[in-house]
Amino acid sequence: MSNNKIIPRYIIEKGDTYHLLLDHEISYVSSQDSRGIIHLSNGEAIPSSSQFERLEEKLDPLVFKLLAEKFIVNIELIKKIHDGVLYMLNGSKIYVGKKCKGRLLDDLVHI
């Protein structure tokens, strides 16, 4: 048996269904009424039962970055950044200010 299994890291409950997710399946998290909305890379959005602030603590800080206290973005799924807009691989657009864009760019490796 191979030891190269990919094990889901996160569970989101939606009704009586449990979604088991890997980092790359979560595109970003947005805040709505202090709760988190999990936006999946397939375009689906699932409300979380967790407070937005708690989600930031639970997600891998090497993969997920807080932007403007309204979004937690999977930096591995950003396609490009242009004119204050993050273009995600799944087609989503996230509008960010200059300060957030600067912080994000500081976290990325320039080559």
XYZ file of N, CA and C in Angstrom:
333
model
N 0.841 -1.182 0.000
C 0.000 0.000 0.000
C 0.884 1.243 0.000
N 0.574 2.215 -0.810
C 1.373 3.423 -0.938
C 1.150 4.373 0.232
N 2.206 5.047 0.628
C 2.107 6.065 1.673
C 1.836 7.435 1.086
N 1.580 7.528 -0.201
C 1.365 8.801 -0.863
C -0.107 9.196 -0.917
N -0.900 8.714 0.007
C -2.315 9.062 0.046
C -2.477 10.542 0.352
N -3.457 11.145 -0.280
C -3.806 12.523 0.037
C -4.984 12.462 0.995
N -4.787 13.016 2.160
C -5.805 12.952 3.204
C -6.483 14.309 3.333
N -7.819 14.340 3.274
C -8.527 15.612 3.446
C -8.167 16.259 4.781
N -8.038 17.581 4.738
C -7.653 18.325 5.933
C -8.828 19.022 6.598
N -9.880 19.272 5.841
C -10.989 20.075 6.355
C -12.314 19.372 6.129
N -13.249 19.645 7.025
C -14.614 19.124 6.903
C -15.570 20.308 6.984
N -16.515 20.369 6.060
C -17.571 21.373 6.101
C -18.892 20.628 6.074
N -19.754 20.951 7.011
C -21.066 20.313 7.086
C -22.086 21.177 6.357
N -22.842 20.551 5.459
C -23.925 21.227 4.742
C -25.141 20.323 4.831
N -26.065 20.700 5.708
C -27.209 19.832 5.975
C -26.722 18.553 6.617
N -27.101 17.423 6.054
C -26.611 16.150 6.596
C -25.500 15.558 5.718
N -24.825 16.445 4.948
C -23.703 16.036 4.119
C -22.425 16.671 4.660
N -21.363 15.886 4.695
C -20.056 16.377 5.127
C -19.129 16.404 3.923
N -18.587 17.583 3.626
C -17.632 17.750 2.539
C -16.234 17.651 3.124
N -15.429 16.719 2.631
C -14.049 16.559 3.054
C -13.183 17.233 1.993
N -12.387 18.206 2.427
C -11.688 19.051 1.466
C -10.180 19.093 1.679
N -9.482 19.267 0.581
C -8.042 19.521 0.582
C -7.823 21.019 0.371
N -6.605 21.481 0.637
C -6.287 22.904 0.449
C -6.688 23.407 -0.931
N -6.319 22.670 -1.971
C -6.539 23.145 -3.334
C -8.013 23.173 -3.739
N -8.874 22.600 -2.924
C -10.306 22.639 -3.231
C -10.982 23.885 -2.671
N -10.278 24.611 -1.806
C -10.809 25.852 -1.241
C -10.120 27.005 -1.948
N -10.880 27.772 -2.719
C -10.328 28.906 -3.460
C -10.135 30.100 -2.519
N -11.197 30.438 -1.784
C -11.107 31.524 -0.813
C -12.279 31.441 0.157
N -12.181 32.225 1.214
C -13.235 32.311 2.222
C -13.618 33.782 2.321
N -14.914 34.055 2.308
C -15.384 35.431 2.492
C -16.146 35.518 3.806
N -16.344 36.734 4.264
C -17.053 36.971 5.516
C -18.440 37.537 5.230
N -19.435 36.954 5.874
C -20.793 37.460 5.760
C -21.440 37.357 7.132
N -21.786 38.499 7.720
C -22.385 38.536 9.056
C -21.521 37.776 10.063
N -20.216 37.985 9.989
C -19.193 37.392 10.865
C -19.006 35.882 10.674
N -19.748 35.270 9.788
C -19.574 33.848 9.461
C -18.758 33.716 8.188
N -18.128 32.577 8.029
C -17.349 32.330 6.829
C -18.181 31.662 5.750
N -17.940 32.064 4.527
C -18.507 31.391 3.355
C -17.325 30.771 2.630
N -17.309 29.455 2.489
C -16.219 28.741 1.844
C -16.511 28.681 0.351
N -15.638 29.278 -0.458
C -15.792 29.275 -1.912
C -14.847 28.214 -2.473
N -15.435 27.197 -3.053
C -14.650 26.069 -3.549
C -14.112 26.356 -4.949
N -13.087 25.637 -5.320
C -12.473 25.840 -6.634
C -13.411 25.435 -7.773
N -14.452 24.657 -7.469
C -15.433 24.288 -8.502
C -16.545 25.331 -8.645
N -16.456 26.438 -7.881
C -17.435 27.515 -7.974
C -18.529 27.462 -6.924
N -18.665 26.353 -6.234
C -19.692 26.208 -5.205
C -19.307 27.023 -3.968
N -20.295 27.594 -3.293
C -20.080 28.332 -2.045
C -20.874 27.645 -0.934
N -20.185 27.359 0.171
C -20.815 26.655 1.282
C -20.668 27.500 2.547
N -21.799 27.861 3.184
C -21.701 28.598 4.453
C -21.054 27.721 5.524
N -20.195 28.312 6.311
C -19.546 27.594 7.406
C -20.271 27.902 8.703
N -20.232 26.950 9.618
C -20.809 27.195 10.933
C -19.817 27.936 11.832
N -18.584 28.109 11.346
C -17.537 28.765 12.130
C -17.511 30.272 11.886
N -17.106 31.000 12.915
C -16.865 32.428 12.777
C -15.707 32.625 11.800
N -15.738 33.713 11.051
C -14.708 34.006 10.064
C -13.318 34.009 10.707
N -13.192 34.648 11.877
C -11.901 34.731 12.560
C -11.369 33.343 12.928
N -12.237 32.441 13.315
C -11.827 31.074 13.665
C -11.323 30.327 12.436
N -11.915 30.600 11.282
C -11.473 29.934 10.052
C -10.040 30.326 9.717
N -9.708 31.585 9.929
C -8.336 32.021 9.672
C -7.357 31.219 10.523
N -7.720 30.929 11.754
C -6.866 30.161 12.661
C -6.746 28.693 12.219
N -7.796 28.157 11.606
C -7.842 26.740 11.250
C -7.144 26.418 9.931
N -7.091 27.389 9.013
C -6.524 27.150 7.686
C -4.999 27.282 7.720
N -4.328 26.547 6.867
C -2.867 26.533 6.796
C -2.339 27.928 6.442
N -1.568 28.572 7.317
C -1.091 29.932 7.053
C -0.061 30.024 5.919
N 0.510 28.899 5.496
C 1.423 28.927 4.361
C 0.675 28.963 3.028
N -0.589 28.576 3.060
C -1.397 28.496 1.847
C -2.448 29.605 1.796
N -3.017 29.947 2.946
C -4.126 30.895 3.008
C -3.675 32.205 3.646
N -4.012 33.336 2.993
C -3.629 34.658 3.481
C -4.870 35.520 3.671
N -4.894 36.224 4.802
C -5.986 37.149 5.108
C -5.803 38.434 4.317
N -6.869 38.875 3.654
C -6.866 40.134 2.917
C -8.016 40.998 3.394
N -7.728 42.192 3.816
C -8.740 43.206 4.141
C -9.760 42.756 5.181
N -9.410 41.783 5.988
C -10.298 41.271 7.037
C -11.661 40.822 6.511
N -11.764 40.618 5.184
C -13.006 40.135 4.583
C -12.804 38.873 3.768
N -11.550 38.599 3.407
C -11.250 37.450 2.569
C -10.028 36.716 3.105
N -10.082 35.393 3.008
C -8.917 34.555 3.227
C -8.708 33.831 1.897
N -7.565 34.066 1.264
C -7.342 33.611 -0.103
C -6.304 32.500 -0.143
N -6.584 31.484 -0.938
C -5.621 30.421 -1.194
C -4.640 30.963 -2.235
N -3.421 31.294 -1.807
C -2.477 31.925 -2.724
C -2.026 30.986 -3.839
N -2.202 29.692 -3.643
C -1.840 28.733 -4.694
C -2.837 28.748 -5.847
N -3.999 29.377 -5.640
C -5.042 29.378 -6.672
C -5.249 30.752 -7.307
N -4.307 31.678 -7.063
C -4.373 32.986 -7.713
C -3.721 32.849 -9.095
N -4.465 33.248 -10.111
C -3.933 33.173 -11.479
C -3.101 34.411 -11.793
N -3.658 35.587 -11.456
C -2.930 36.834 -11.676
C -3.534 37.936 -10.812
N -2.765 39.015 -10.682
C -3.208 40.203 -9.957
C -3.049 41.367 -10.912
N -4.148 42.094 -11.144
C -4.095 43.218 -12.088
C -5.065 44.304 -11.639
N -4.572 45.526 -11.561
C -5.404 46.687 -11.215
C -6.252 46.457 -9.967
N -5.668 45.896 -8.932
C -6.390 45.708 -7.678
C -7.383 44.560 -7.694
N -7.274 43.672 -8.659
C -8.179 42.522 -8.742
C -7.345 41.238 -8.718
N -7.734 40.311 -7.847
C -7.152 38.974 -7.858
C -8.017 38.129 -8.775
N -7.404 37.523 -9.744
C -8.101 36.613 -10.642
C -7.740 35.196 -10.197
N -8.740 34.460 -9.744
C -8.522 33.112 -9.249
C -8.600 32.118 -10.417
N -7.986 30.970 -10.235
C -7.980 29.949 -11.292
C -9.383 29.507 -11.691
N -10.342 29.581 -10.747
C -11.704 29.137 -11.066
C -12.545 30.239 -11.712
N -11.927 31.404 -12.017
C -12.661 32.495 -12.669
C -13.199 33.540 -11.712
N -13.142 33.303 -10.417
C -13.602 34.285 -9.434
C -12.690 35.499 -9.449
N -13.265 36.649 -9.118
C -12.506 37.891 -8.995
C -12.686 38.431 -7.586
N -11.579 38.844 -6.987
C -11.619 39.425 -5.649
C -10.956 40.794 -5.748
N -11.703 41.833 -5.372
C -11.197 43.194 -5.449
C -10.469 43.532 -4.155
N -9.237 44.007 -4.292
C -8.428 44.343 -3.125
C -7.844 45.741 -3.299
N -7.600 46.396 -2.174
C -6.986 47.717 -2.201
C -5.481 47.608 -2.348
N -4.837 48.771 -2.496
C -3.387 48.805 -2.698
C -2.631 48.212 -1.520
N -3.090 48.493 -0.297
C -2.397 47.989 0.888
C -2.455 46.467 0.942
N -3.626 45.892 0.684
C -3.777 44.428 0.690
C -2.970 43.796 -0.430
N -3.000 44.417 -1.584
C -2.229 43.901 -2.715
C -0.740 43.912 -2.369
N -0.274 44.981 -1.745
C 1.128 45.081 -1.361
C 1.531 44.011 -0.366
N 0.674 43.764 0.640
C 0.964 42.719 1.634
C 1.017 41.348 0.984
N 0.095 41.115 0.075
C 0.061 39.828 -0.619
C 1.317 39.646 -1.466
N 1.691 40.662 -2.201
C 2.883 40.574 -3.038
C 4.142 40.363 -2.198
N 4.171 40.937 -0.995
C 5.306 40.743 -0.092
C 5.435 39.282 0.341
N 4.302 38.574 0.420
C 4.299 37.169 0.852
C 4.693 36.203 -0.260
N 4.666 36.668 -1.496
C 4.966 35.810 -2.633
C 6.436 35.939 -3.018
N 6.971 34.910 -3.589
C 8.373 34.900 -4.025
C 8.453 35.454 -5.447
N 9.220 36.504 -5.611
C 9.409 37.090 -6.950
C 10.559 36.377 -7.639
N 10.335 35.973 -8.898
C 11.385 35.272 -9.644
C 11.704 36.008 -10.936
